[in-house]
Short mmCIF file of N, CA and C in Angstrom, two decimals:
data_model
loop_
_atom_site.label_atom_id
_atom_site.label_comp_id
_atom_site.label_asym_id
_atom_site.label_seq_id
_atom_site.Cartn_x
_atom_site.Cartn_y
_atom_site.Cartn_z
N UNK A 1 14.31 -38.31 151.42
CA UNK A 1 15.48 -38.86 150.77
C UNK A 1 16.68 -37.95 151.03
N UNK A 2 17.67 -38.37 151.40
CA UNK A 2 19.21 -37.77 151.25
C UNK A 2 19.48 -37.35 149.75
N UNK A 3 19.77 -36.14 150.17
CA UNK A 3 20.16 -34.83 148.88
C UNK A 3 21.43 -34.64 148.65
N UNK A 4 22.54 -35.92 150.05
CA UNK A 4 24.14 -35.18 149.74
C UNK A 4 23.97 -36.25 148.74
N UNK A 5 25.02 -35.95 147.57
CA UNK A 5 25.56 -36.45 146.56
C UNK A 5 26.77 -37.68 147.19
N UNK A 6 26.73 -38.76 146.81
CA UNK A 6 27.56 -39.39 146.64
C UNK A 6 28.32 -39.87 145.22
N UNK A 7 30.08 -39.65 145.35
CA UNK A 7 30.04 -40.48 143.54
C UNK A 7 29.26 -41.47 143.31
N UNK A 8 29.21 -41.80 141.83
CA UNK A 8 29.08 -42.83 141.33
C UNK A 8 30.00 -43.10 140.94
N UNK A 9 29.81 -44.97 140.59
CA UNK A 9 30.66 -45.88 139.92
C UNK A 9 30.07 -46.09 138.49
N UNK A 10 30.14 -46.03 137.33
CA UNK A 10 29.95 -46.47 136.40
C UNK A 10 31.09 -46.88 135.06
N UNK A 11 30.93 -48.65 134.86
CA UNK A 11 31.27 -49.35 133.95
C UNK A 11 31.12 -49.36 132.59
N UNK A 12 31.62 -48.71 131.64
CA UNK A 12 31.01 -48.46 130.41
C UNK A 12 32.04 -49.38 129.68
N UNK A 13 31.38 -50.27 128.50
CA UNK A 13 32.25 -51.39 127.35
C UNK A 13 33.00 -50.18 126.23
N UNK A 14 33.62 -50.82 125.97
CA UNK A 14 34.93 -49.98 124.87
C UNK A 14 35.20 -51.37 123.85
N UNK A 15 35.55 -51.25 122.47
CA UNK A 15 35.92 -51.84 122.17
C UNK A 15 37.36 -51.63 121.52
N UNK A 16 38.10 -50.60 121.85
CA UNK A 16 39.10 -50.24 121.72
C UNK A 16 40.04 -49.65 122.68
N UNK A 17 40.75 -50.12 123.55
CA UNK A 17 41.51 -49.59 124.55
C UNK A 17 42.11 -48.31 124.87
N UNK A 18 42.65 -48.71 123.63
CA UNK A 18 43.62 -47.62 123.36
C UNK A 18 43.26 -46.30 123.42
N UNK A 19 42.51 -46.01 122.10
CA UNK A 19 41.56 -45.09 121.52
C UNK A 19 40.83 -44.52 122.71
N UNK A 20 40.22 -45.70 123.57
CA UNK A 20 39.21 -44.81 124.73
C UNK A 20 39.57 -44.12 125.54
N UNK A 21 40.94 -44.79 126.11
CA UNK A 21 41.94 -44.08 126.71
C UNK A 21 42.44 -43.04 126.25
N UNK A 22 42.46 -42.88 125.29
CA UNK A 22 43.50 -41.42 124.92
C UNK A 22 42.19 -40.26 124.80
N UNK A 23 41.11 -40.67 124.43
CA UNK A 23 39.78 -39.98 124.44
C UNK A 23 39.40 -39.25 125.72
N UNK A 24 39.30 -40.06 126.94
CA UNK A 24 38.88 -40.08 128.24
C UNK A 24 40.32 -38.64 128.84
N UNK A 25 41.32 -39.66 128.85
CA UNK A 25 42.86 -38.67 129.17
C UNK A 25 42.82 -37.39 128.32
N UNK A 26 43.37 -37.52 127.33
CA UNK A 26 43.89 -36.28 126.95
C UNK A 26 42.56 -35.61 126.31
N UNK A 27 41.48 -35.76 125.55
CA UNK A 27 40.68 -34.79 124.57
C UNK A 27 39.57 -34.62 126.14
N UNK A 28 39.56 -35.35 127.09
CA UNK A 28 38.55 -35.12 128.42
C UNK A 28 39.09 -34.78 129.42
N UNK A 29 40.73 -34.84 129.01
CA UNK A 29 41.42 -34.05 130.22
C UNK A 29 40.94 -34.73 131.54
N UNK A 30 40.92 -36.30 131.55
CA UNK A 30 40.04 -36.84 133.03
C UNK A 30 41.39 -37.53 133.32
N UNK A 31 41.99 -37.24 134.72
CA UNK A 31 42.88 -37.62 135.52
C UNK A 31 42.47 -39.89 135.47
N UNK A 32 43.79 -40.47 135.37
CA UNK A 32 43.46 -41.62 135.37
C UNK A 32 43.69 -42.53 136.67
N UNK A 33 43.29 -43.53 137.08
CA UNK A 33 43.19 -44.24 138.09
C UNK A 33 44.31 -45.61 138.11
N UNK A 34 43.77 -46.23 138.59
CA UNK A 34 43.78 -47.89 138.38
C UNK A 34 43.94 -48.44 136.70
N UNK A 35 44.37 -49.06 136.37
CA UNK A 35 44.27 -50.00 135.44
C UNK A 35 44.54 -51.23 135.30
N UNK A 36 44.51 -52.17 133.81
CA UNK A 36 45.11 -53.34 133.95
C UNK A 36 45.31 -53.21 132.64
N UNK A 37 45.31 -54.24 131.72
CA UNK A 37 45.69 -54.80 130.11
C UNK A 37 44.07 -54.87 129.88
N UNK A 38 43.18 -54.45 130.69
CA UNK A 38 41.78 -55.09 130.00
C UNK A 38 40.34 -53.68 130.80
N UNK A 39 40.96 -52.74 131.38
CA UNK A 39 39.76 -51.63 131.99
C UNK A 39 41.17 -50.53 132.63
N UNK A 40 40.39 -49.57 132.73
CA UNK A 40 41.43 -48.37 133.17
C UNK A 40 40.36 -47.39 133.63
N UNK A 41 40.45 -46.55 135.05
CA UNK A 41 39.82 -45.97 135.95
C UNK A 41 40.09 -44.69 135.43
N UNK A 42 39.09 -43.95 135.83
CA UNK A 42 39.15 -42.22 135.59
C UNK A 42 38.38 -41.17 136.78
N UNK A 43 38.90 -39.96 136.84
CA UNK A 43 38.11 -39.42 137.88
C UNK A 43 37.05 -38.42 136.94
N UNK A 44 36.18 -39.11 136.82
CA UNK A 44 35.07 -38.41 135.86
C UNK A 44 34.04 -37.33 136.89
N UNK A 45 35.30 -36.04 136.99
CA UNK A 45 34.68 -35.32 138.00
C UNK A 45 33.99 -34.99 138.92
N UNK A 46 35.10 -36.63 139.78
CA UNK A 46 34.85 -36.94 141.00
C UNK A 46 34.09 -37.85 141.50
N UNK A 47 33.60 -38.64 140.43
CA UNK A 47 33.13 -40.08 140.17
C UNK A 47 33.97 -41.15 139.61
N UNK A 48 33.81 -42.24 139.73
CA UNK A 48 34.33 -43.37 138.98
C UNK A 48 34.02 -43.83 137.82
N UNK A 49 34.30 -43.47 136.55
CA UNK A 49 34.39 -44.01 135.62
C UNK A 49 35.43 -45.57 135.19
N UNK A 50 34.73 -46.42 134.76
CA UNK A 50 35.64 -47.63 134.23
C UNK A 50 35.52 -47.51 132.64
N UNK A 51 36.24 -47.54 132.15
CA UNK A 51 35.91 -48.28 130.59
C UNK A 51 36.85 -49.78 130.51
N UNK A 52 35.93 -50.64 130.29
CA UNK A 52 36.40 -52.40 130.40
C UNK A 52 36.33 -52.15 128.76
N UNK A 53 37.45 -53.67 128.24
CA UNK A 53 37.30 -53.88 126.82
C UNK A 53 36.61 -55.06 126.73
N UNK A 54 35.67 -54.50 125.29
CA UNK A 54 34.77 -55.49 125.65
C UNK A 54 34.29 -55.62 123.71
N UNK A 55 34.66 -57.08 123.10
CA UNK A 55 34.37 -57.05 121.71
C UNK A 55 33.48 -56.26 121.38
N UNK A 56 33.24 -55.69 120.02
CA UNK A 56 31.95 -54.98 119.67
C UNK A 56 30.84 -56.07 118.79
N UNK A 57 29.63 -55.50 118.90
CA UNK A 57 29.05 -57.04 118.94
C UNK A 57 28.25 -56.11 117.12
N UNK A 58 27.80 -57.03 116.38
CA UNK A 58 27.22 -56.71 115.60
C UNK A 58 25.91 -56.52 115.09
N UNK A 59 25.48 -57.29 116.70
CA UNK A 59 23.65 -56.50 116.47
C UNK A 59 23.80 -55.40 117.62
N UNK A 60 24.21 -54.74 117.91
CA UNK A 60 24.09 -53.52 118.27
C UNK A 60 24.21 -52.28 117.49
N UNK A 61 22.48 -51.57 118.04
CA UNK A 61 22.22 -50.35 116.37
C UNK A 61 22.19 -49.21 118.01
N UNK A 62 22.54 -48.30 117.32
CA UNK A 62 21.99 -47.05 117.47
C UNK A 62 20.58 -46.70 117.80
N UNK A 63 20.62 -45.83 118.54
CA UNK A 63 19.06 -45.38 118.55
C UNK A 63 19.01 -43.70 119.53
N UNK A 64 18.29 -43.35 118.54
CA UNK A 64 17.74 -41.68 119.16
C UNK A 64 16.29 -41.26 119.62
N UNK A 65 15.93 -40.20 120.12
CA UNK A 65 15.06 -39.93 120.80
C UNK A 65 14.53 -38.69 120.17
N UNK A 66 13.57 -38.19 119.33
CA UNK A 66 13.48 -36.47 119.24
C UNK A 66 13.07 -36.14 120.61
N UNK A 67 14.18 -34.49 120.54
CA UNK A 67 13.68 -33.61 122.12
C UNK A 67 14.33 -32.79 121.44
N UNK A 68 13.44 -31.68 121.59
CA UNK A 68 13.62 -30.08 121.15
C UNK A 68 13.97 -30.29 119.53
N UNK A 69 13.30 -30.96 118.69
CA UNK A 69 13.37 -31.25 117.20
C UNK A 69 15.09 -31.26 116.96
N UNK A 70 15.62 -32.13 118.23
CA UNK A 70 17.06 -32.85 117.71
C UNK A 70 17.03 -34.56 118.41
N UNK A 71 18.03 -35.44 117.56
CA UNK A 71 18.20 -36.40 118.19
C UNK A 71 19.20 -36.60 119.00
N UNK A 72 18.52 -37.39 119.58
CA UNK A 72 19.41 -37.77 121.36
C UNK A 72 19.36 -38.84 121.69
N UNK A 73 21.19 -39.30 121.21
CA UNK A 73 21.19 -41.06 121.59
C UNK A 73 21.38 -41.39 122.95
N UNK A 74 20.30 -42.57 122.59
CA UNK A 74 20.22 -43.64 124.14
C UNK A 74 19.96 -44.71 123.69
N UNK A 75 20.68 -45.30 124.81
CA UNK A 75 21.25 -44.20 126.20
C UNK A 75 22.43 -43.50 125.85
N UNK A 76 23.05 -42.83 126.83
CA UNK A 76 24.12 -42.13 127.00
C UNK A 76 23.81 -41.63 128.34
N UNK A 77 25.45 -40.94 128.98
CA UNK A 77 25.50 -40.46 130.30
C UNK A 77 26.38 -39.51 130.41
N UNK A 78 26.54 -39.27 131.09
CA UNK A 78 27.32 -37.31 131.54
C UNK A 78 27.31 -37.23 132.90
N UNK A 79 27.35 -35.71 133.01
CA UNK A 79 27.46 -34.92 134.22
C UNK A 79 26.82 -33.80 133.87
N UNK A 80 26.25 -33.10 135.06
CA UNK A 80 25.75 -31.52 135.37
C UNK A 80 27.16 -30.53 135.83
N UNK A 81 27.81 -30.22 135.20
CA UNK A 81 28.64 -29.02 135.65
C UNK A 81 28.25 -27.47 136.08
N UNK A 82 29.05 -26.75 136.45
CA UNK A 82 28.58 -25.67 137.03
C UNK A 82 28.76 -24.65 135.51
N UNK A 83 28.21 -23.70 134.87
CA UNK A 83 27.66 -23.06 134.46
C UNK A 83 28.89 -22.38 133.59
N UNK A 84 29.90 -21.97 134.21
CA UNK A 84 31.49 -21.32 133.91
C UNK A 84 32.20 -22.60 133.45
N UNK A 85 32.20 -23.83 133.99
CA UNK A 85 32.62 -24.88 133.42
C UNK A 85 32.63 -26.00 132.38
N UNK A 86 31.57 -25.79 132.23
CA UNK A 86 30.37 -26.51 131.05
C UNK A 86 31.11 -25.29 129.92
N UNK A 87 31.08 -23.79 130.04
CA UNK A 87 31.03 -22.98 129.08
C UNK A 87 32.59 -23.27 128.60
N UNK A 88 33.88 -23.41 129.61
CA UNK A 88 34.99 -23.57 129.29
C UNK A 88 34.99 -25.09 128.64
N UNK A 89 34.80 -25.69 128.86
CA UNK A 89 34.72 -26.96 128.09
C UNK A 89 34.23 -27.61 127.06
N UNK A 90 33.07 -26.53 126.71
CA UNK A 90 32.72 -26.94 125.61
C UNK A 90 33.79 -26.04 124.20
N UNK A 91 34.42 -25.13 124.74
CA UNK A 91 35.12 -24.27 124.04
C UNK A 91 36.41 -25.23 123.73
N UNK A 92 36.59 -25.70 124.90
CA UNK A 92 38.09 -26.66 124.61
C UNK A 92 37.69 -27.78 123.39
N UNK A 93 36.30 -28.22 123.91
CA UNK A 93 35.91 -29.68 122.61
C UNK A 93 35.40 -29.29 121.89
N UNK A 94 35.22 -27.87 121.40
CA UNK A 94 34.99 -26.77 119.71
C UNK A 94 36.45 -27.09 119.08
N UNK A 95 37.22 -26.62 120.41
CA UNK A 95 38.69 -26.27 119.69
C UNK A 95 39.75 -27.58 118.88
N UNK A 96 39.15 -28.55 120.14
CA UNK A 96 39.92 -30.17 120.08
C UNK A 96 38.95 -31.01 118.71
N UNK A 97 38.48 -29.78 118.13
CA UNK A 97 37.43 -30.38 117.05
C UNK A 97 36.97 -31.66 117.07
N UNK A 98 36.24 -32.11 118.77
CA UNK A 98 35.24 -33.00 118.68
C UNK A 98 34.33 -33.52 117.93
N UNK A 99 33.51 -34.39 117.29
CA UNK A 99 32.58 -34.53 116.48
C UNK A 99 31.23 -34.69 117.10
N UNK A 100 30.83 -33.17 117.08
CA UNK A 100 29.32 -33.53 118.10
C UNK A 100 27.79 -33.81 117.24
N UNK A 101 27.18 -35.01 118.39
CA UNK A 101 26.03 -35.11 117.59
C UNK A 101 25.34 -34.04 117.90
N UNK A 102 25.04 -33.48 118.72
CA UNK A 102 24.03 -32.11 119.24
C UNK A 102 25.44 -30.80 119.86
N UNK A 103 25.70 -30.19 118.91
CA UNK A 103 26.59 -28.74 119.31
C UNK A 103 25.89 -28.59 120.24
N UNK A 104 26.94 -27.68 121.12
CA UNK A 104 27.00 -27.26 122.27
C UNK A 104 25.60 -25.93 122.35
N UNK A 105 24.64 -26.14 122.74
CA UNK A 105 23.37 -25.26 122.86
C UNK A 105 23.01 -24.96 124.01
N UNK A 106 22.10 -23.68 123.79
CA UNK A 106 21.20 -23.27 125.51
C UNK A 106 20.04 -23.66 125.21
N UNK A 107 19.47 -24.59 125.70
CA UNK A 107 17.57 -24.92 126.15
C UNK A 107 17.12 -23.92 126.70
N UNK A 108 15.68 -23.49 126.88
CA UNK A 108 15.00 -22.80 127.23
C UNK A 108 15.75 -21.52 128.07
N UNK A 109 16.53 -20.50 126.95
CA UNK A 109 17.09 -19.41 126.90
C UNK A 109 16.28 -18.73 127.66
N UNK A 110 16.33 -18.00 128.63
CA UNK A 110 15.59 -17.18 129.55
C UNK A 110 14.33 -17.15 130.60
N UNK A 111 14.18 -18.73 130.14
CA UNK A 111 13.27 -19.42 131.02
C UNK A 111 13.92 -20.40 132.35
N UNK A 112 12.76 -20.29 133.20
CA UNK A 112 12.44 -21.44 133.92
C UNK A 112 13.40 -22.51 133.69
N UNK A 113 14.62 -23.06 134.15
CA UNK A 113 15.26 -24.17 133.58
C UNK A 113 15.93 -24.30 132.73
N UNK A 114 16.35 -23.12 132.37
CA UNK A 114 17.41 -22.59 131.22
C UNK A 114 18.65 -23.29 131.39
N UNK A 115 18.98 -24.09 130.63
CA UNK A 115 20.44 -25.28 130.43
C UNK A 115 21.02 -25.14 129.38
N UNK A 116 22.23 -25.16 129.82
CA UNK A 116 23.24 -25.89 128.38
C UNK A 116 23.68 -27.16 128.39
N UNK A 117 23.65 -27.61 127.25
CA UNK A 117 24.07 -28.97 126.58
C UNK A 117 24.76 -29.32 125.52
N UNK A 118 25.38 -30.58 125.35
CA UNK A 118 25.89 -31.05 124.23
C UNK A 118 25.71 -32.25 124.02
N UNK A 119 26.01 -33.06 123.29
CA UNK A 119 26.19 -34.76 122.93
C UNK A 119 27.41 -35.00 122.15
N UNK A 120 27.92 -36.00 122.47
CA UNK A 120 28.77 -36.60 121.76
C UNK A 120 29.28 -37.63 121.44
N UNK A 121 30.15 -38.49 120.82
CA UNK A 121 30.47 -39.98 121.36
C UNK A 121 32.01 -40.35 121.64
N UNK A 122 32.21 -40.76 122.65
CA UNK A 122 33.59 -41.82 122.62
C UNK A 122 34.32 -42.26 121.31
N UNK A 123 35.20 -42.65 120.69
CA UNK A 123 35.90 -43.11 119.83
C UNK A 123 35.31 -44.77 120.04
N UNK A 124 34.75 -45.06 121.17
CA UNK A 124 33.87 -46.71 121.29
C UNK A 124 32.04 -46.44 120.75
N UNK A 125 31.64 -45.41 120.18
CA UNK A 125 30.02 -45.52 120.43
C UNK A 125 29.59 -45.32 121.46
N UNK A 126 30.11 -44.50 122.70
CA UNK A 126 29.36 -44.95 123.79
C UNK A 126 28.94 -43.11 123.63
N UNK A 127 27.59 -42.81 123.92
CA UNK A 127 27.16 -41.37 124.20
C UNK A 127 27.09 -40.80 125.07
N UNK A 128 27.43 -39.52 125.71
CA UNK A 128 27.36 -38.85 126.35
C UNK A 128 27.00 -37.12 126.23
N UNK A 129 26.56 -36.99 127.32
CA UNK A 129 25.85 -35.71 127.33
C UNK A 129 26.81 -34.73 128.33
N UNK A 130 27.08 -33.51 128.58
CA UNK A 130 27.60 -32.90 129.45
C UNK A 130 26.01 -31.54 129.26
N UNK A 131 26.10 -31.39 130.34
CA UNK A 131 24.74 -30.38 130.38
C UNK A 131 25.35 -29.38 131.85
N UNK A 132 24.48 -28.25 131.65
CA UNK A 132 24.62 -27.17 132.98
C UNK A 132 23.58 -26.52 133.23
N UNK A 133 22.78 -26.24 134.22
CA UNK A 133 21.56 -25.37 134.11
C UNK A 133 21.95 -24.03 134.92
N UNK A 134 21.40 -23.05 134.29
CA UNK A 134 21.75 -21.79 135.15
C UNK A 134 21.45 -21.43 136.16
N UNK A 135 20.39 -22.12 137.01
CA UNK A 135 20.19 -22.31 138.42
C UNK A 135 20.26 -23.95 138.63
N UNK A 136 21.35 -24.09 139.36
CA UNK A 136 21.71 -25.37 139.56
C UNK A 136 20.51 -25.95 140.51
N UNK A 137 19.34 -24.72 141.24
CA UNK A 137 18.47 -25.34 142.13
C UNK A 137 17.12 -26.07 141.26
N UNK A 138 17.39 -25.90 140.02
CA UNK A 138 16.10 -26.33 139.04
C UNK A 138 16.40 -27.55 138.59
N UNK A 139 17.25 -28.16 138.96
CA UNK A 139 18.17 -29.42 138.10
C UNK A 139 16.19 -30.33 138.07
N UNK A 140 15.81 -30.83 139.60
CA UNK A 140 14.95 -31.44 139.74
C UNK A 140 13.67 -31.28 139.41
N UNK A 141 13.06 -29.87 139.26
CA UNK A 141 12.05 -28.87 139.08
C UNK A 141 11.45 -29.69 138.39
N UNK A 142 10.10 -29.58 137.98
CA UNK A 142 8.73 -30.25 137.28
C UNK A 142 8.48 -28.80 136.46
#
């Protein structure tokens, strides 16, 4: 299998335009693209992010996962950043007093696969993770 990285495109629903936008831009600091009156493009570090508006529906629940005796909603999606970047950023969304479901933590501190992570949500419900591992060559590791 091919190992170069290509972006991705990913479409995520919003049910608030506005709000997602100013979320994405200014508290994610993500450069913006394309838009219209109804989705607006982002360079989600160097991928394509969309957020389309899209009603919020009322049977849609929540749902978490235990891992490492915390919960972890899914789905949700992110990025792997590099190690110095993940650390500056999570400092900026301490500071921008984000509301995180899982604070910014290190997994397996001195081990094998040692990562940092966080969770959080959009101003739409939508979850995301930003994570970093300290050898970026373990991302895949078993």
């Amino acid at each position: 299998m091919n190992n170069t990285l290509s972006p991705f495109h990913l479409a995520i629903p919003v049910d608030d335009l506005k709000k997602a936008r100013n979320f994405y831009g200014n508290i994610l600091e993500l450069e913006e693209g394309r838009s219209s009156n109804h989705w607006v493009d982002f360079n989600f570090f160097g991928h394509q992010l969309v957020i389309h508006y899209k009603p919020k529906s009322d049977s849609e629940q929540e749902h978490h996962n235990l891992v490492d005796g915390k919960d972890v909603p899914v789905p949700h999606f992110g990025i792997i950043l590099e190690w110095e970047i993940w650390q500056n950023l999570s400092e900026k969304l301490l500071e921008k007093e984000v509301e995180f479901v899982i604070k910014p933590y290190i997994r397996f501190q001195g081990e094998v696969g040692e990562q940092a992570t966080m969770f959080f949500y959009d101003p739409c419900g939508n979850a995301l993770e930003f994570k970093s591992f300290k050898d970026m060559s373990l991302v895949f590791k078993k």
